[in-house]
Amino acid sequence: GAGVSQSPSNKVTEKGKDVELRCDPISGHTALYWYRQSLGQGLEFLIYFQGNSAPDKSGLPSDRFSAERTGGSVSTLTIQRTQQEDSAVYLCASSLGRGNTGELFFGEGSRLTVL
Amino acid sequence: GENVEQHPSTLSVQEGDSAVIKCTYSDSASNYFPWYKQELGKRPQLIIDIRSNVGEKKDQRIAVTLNKTAKHFSLHITETQPEDSAVYFCAASGTGADGLTFGKGTHLIIQP
């Protein structure tokens, strides 16, 4: 596609349920990032993939969060047993090569609301 | 890991005046410093970036300066216009295993 695509754009769930957020990066981009943006806050780094591997998972807030990337393309961020503090916009970004030396292209984000 | 501090959190300037946003970083190995603009309800987009081998870069009304010794960098916007109203994020590259580390953002308000 022309840009980074994320789905769903909005998700409302009940506390304790699991959610999956999907990111489809720009074709050919090897680096993929997940960030979290709470209301009025900055961009909190969650995880980075180079190809299918994630060199550093330490940004994930708790063991309820996990992410995978298959085929060097689509990535899924899974949040298990959601809590109200998980409510935020989850942004995915991709870049050509190593993103920390070049432009990140962001998706529109997935807005998660946990009731 | 890298830590980026950004100031001010909110900046209000008169249309036509200049705006300056400052960031400091902690990891001396960082070598890439981008700035992103996020308009209300939209995705962040890169507006300018600078690498550690230069001290200043300009693109029309925006410029970025970098002082590696002091570990700080700044965004300068001249002749501000209403469409400059947005949240601006600075970032630093860190040492590579993780993503860019972003500052908490500056909400720039252009007063007519």
GROMACS .gro file of C-alpha atoms in nm:
model
  227
    1GLY     CA    1   0.000   0.000   0.000
    2ALA     CA    2   0.088   0.366  -0.014
    3GLY     CA    3   0.142   0.405   0.358
    4VAL     CA    4   0.144   0.225   0.691
    5SER     CA    5  -0.194   0.074   0.760
    6GLN     CA    6  -0.325  -0.005   1.107
    7SER     CA    7  -0.639  -0.184   1.220
    8PRO     CA    8  -0.869  -0.148   1.393
    9SER     CA    9  -0.871   0.232   1.399
   10ASN     CA   10  -1.082   0.223   1.713
   11LYS     CA   11  -1.134  -0.054   1.966
   12VAL     CA   12  -1.347  -0.044   2.277
   13THR     CA   13  -1.312  -0.342   2.506
   14GLU     CA   14  -1.396  -0.450   2.855
   15LYS     CA   15  -1.135  -0.482   3.125
   16GLY     CA   16  -0.987  -0.831   3.127
   17LYS     CA   17  -1.041  -0.903   2.757
   18ASP     CA   18  -0.759  -0.965   2.509
   19VAL     CA   19  -0.705  -0.739   2.208
   20GLU     CA   20  -0.500  -0.767   1.891
   21LEU     CA   21  -0.378  -0.466   1.697
   22ARG     CA   22  -0.246  -0.506   1.344
   23CYS     CA   23   0.011  -0.311   1.147
   24ASP     CA   24   0.082  -0.344   0.776
   25PRO     CA   25   0.403  -0.152   0.698
   26ILE     CA   26   0.511   0.007   0.373
   27SER     CA   27   0.622  -0.262   0.132
   28GLY     CA   28   0.997  -0.318   0.148
   29HIS     CA   29   1.046  -0.151   0.485
   30THR     CA   30   1.250  -0.386   0.703
   31ALA     CA   31   1.220  -0.196   1.030
   32LEU     CA   32   0.890  -0.179   1.217
   33TYR     CA   33   0.816  -0.001   1.546
   34TRP     CA   34   0.532   0.012   1.794
   35TYR     CA   35   0.479   0.321   2.008
   36ARG     CA   36   0.210   0.410   2.259
   37GLN     CA   37   0.068   0.759   2.297
   38SER     CA   38  -0.150   0.833   2.597
   39LEU     CA   39  -0.378   1.139   2.596
   40GLY     CA   40  -0.163   1.452   2.574
   41GLN     CA   41   0.154   1.254   2.627
   42GLY     CA   42   0.462   1.175   2.423
   43LEU     CA   43   0.551   0.870   2.222
   44GLU     CA   44   0.644   0.575   2.441
   45PHE     CA   45   0.860   0.316   2.264
   46LEU     CA   46   0.728  -0.040   2.297
   47ILE     CA   47   0.919  -0.267   2.058
   48TYR     CA   48   1.123  -0.264   1.739
   49PHE     CA   49   1.150  -0.533   1.471
   50GLN     CA   50   1.430  -0.567   1.218
   51GLY     CA   51   1.289  -0.823   0.979
   52ASN     CA   52   1.108  -1.077   1.196
   53SER     CA   53   1.328  -1.045   1.501
   54ALA     CA   54   1.296  -0.803   1.790
   55PRO     CA   55   1.641  -0.718   1.933
   56ASP     CA   56   1.493  -0.541   2.234
   57LYS     CA   57   1.162  -0.617   2.404
   58SER     CA   58   1.237  -0.422   2.720
   59GLY     CA   59   1.002  -0.140   2.622
   60LEU     CA   60   0.694  -0.357   2.658
   61PRO     CA   61   0.513  -0.231   2.974
   62SER     CA   62   0.434  -0.575   3.120
   63ASP     CA   63   0.419  -0.943   3.033
   64ARG     CA   64   0.059  -0.891   2.920
   65PHE     CA   65   0.202  -0.725   2.609
   66SER     CA   66   0.350  -0.925   2.324
   67ALA     CA   67   0.423  -0.864   1.958
   68GLU     CA   68   0.518  -1.065   1.659
   69ARG     CA   69   0.605  -1.006   1.297
   70THR     CA   70   0.582  -1.269   1.030
   71GLY     CA   71   0.727  -1.278   0.681
   72GLY     CA   72   0.908  -0.952   0.746
   73SER     CA   73   0.582  -0.768   0.691
   74VAL     CA   74   0.265  -0.757   0.903
   75SER     CA   75   0.299  -0.719   1.278
   76THR     CA   76   0.050  -0.789   1.554
   77LEU     CA   77   0.057  -0.633   1.901
   78THR     CA   78  -0.140  -0.837   2.153
   79ILE     CA   79  -0.252  -0.713   2.491
   80GLN     CA   80  -0.385  -0.980   2.724
   81ARG     CA   81  -0.620  -0.919   3.017
   82THR     CA   82  -0.652  -0.550   2.931
   83GLN     CA   83  -0.650  -0.290   3.207
   84GLN     CA   84  -0.787   0.064   3.203
   85GLU     CA   85  -0.434   0.206   3.202
   86ASP     CA   86  -0.381   0.036   2.865
   87SER     CA   87  -0.616   0.291   2.708
   88ALA     CA   88  -0.410   0.488   2.456
   89VAL     CA   89  -0.339   0.530   2.087
   90TYR     CA   90  -0.103   0.260   1.962
   91LEU     CA   91   0.107   0.385   1.673
   92CYS     CA   92   0.300   0.168   1.433
   93ALA     CA   93   0.581   0.303   1.216
   94SER     CA   94   0.807   0.154   0.954
   95SER     CA   95   1.131   0.260   0.790
   96LEU     CA   96   1.366   0.154   0.518
   97GLY     CA   97   1.655  -0.012   0.700
   98ARG     CA   98   1.737   0.094   1.054
   99GLY     CA   99   1.473   0.340   1.165
  100ASN     CA  100   1.690   0.512   1.418
  101THR     CA  101   1.895   0.657   1.135
  102GLY     CA  102   1.620   0.745   0.892
  103GLU     CA  103   1.263   0.862   0.858
  104LEU     CA  104   0.985   0.678   1.036
  105PHE     CA  105   0.653   0.660   0.853
  106PHE     CA  106   0.367   0.635   1.100
  107GLY     CA  107   0.026   0.481   1.062
  108GLU     CA  108  -0.291   0.655   1.176
  109GLY     CA  109  -0.290   0.457   1.497
  110SER     CA  110  -0.529   0.226   1.679
  111ARG     CA  111  -0.722   0.398   1.957
  112LEU     CA  112  -0.784   0.152   2.240
  113THR     CA  113  -1.038   0.225   2.511
  114VAL     CA  114  -1.064  -0.016   2.801
  115LEU     CA  115  -1.383   0.023   3.002
  116GLY     CA  116   1.905   0.363   2.734
  117GLU     CA  117   1.860   0.706   2.584
  118ASN     CA  118   1.666   0.975   2.771
  119VAL     CA  119   1.533   1.285   2.594
  120GLU     CA  120   1.407   1.593   2.775
  121GLN     CA  121   1.205   1.852   2.582
  122HIS     CA  122   1.108   2.208   2.679
  123PRO     CA  123   0.876   2.387   2.695
  124SER     CA  124   0.571   2.162   2.709
  125THR     CA  125   0.353   2.446   2.576
  126LEU     CA  126   0.464   2.748   2.374
  127SER     CA  127   0.238   3.031   2.262
  128VAL     CA  128   0.371   3.289   2.015
  129GLN     CA  129   0.222   3.568   1.806
  130GLU     CA  130   0.182   3.497   1.438
  131GLY     CA  131   0.494   3.614   1.260
  132ASP     CA  132   0.721   3.575   1.562
  133SER     CA  133   0.983   3.302   1.603
  134ALA     CA  134   0.948   2.985   1.812
  135VAL     CA  135   1.230   2.782   1.968
  136ILE     CA  136   1.195   2.435   2.118
  137LYS     CA  137   1.488   2.277   2.303
  138CYS     CA  138   1.583   1.916   2.372
  139THR     CA  139   1.862   1.747   2.565
  140TYR     CA  140   1.972   1.387   2.537
  141SER     CA  141   2.175   1.158   2.759
  142ASP     CA  142   2.347   0.903   2.532
  143SER     CA  143   2.663   1.048   2.375
  144ALA     CA  144   2.649   0.768   2.114
  145SER     CA  145   2.327   0.910   1.962
  146ASN     CA  146   2.399   1.035   1.612
  147TYR     CA  147   2.061   1.106   1.456
  148PHE     CA  148   1.815   1.371   1.576
  149PRO     CA  149   1.480   1.409   1.395
  150TRP     CA  150   1.187   1.639   1.465
  151TYR     CA  151   0.828   1.529   1.408
  152LYS     CA  152   0.514   1.740   1.381
  153GLN     CA  153   0.177   1.602   1.486
  154GLU     CA  154  -0.133   1.799   1.397
  155LEU     CA  155  -0.445   1.737   1.600
  156GLY     CA  156  -0.585   1.391   1.531
  157LYS     CA  157  -0.318   1.307   1.275
  158ARG     CA  158  -0.007   1.096   1.259
  159PRO     CA  159   0.340   1.233   1.341
  160GLN     CA  160   0.537   1.336   1.035
  161LEU     CA  161   0.905   1.413   0.994
  162ILE     CA  162   0.975   1.781   0.931
  163ILE     CA  163   1.354   1.800   0.962
  164ASP     CA  164   1.642   1.593   1.092
  165ILE     CA  165   2.010   1.640   1.165
  166ARG     CA  166   2.300   1.402   1.195
  167SER     CA  167   2.591   1.435   1.431
  168ASN     CA  168   2.841   1.538   1.165
  169VAL     CA  169   2.678   1.882   1.119
  170GLY     CA  170   2.589   2.161   1.358
  171GLU     CA  171   2.299   2.324   1.177
  172LYS     CA  172   2.048   2.249   0.905
  173LYS     CA  173   1.787   2.477   0.750
  174ASP     CA  174   1.478   2.415   0.538
  175GLN     CA  175   1.289   2.732   0.452
  176ARG     CA  176   1.139   2.864   0.779
  177ILE     CA  177   1.263   2.583   1.000
  178ALA     CA  178   1.613   2.511   1.124
  179VAL     CA  179   1.770   2.272   1.369
  180THR     CA  180   2.094   2.321   1.561
  181LEU     CA  181   2.297   2.054   1.738
  182ASN     CA  182   2.558   2.091   2.012
  183LYS     CA  183   2.710   1.746   2.065
  184THR     CA  184   2.940   1.860   2.342
  185ALA     CA  185   2.650   1.986   2.549
  186LYS     CA  186   2.415   1.714   2.420
  187HIS     CA  187   2.138   1.945   2.320
  188PHE     CA  188   1.956   2.034   2.000
  189SER     CA  189   1.692   2.289   1.913
  190LEU     CA  190   1.419   2.354   1.658
  191HIS     CA  191   1.375   2.708   1.532
  192ILE     CA  192   1.067   2.821   1.340
  193THR     CA  193   1.072   3.174   1.197
  194GLU     CA  194   0.780   3.385   1.070
  195THR     CA  195   0.531   3.152   1.234
  196GLN     CA  196   0.198   3.091   1.062
  197PRO     CA  197  -0.134   2.945   1.185
  198GLU     CA  198  -0.058   2.612   1.016
  199ASP     CA  199   0.248   2.576   1.240
  200SER     CA  200   0.013   2.507   1.533
  201ALA     CA  201   0.075   2.145   1.634
  202VAL     CA  202   0.263   1.925   1.877
  203TYR     CA  203   0.634   1.894   1.797
  204PHE     CA  204   0.844   1.599   1.911
  205CYS     CA  205   1.221   1.577   1.916
  206ALA     CA  206   1.395   1.239   1.916
  207ALA     CA  207   1.739   1.086   1.948
  208SER     CA  208   1.867   0.764   1.798
  209GLY     CA  209   2.029   0.601   2.100
  210THR     CA  210   2.264   0.308   2.044
  211GLY     CA  211   2.051   0.110   1.806
  212ALA     CA  212   1.886  -0.191   1.967
  213ASP     CA  213   1.573   0.007   2.038
  214GLY     CA  214   1.380   0.265   1.847
  215LEU     CA  215   1.406   0.639   1.848
  216THR     CA  216   1.356   0.787   2.192
  217PHE     CA  217   1.112   1.076   2.176
  218GLY     CA  218   1.071   1.378   2.398
  219LYS     CA  219   0.731   1.438   2.557
  220GLY     CA  220   0.636   1.698   2.298
  221THR     CA  221   0.576   2.072   2.278
  222HIS     CA  222   0.231   2.208   2.202
  223LEU     CA  223   0.295   2.512   1.983
  224ILE     CA  224   0.010   2.762   1.966
  225ILE     CA  225   0.019   3.041   1.711
  226GLN     CA  226  -0.186   3.339   1.827
  227PRO     CA  227  -0.344   3.545   1.546
   0.00000   0.00000   0.00000
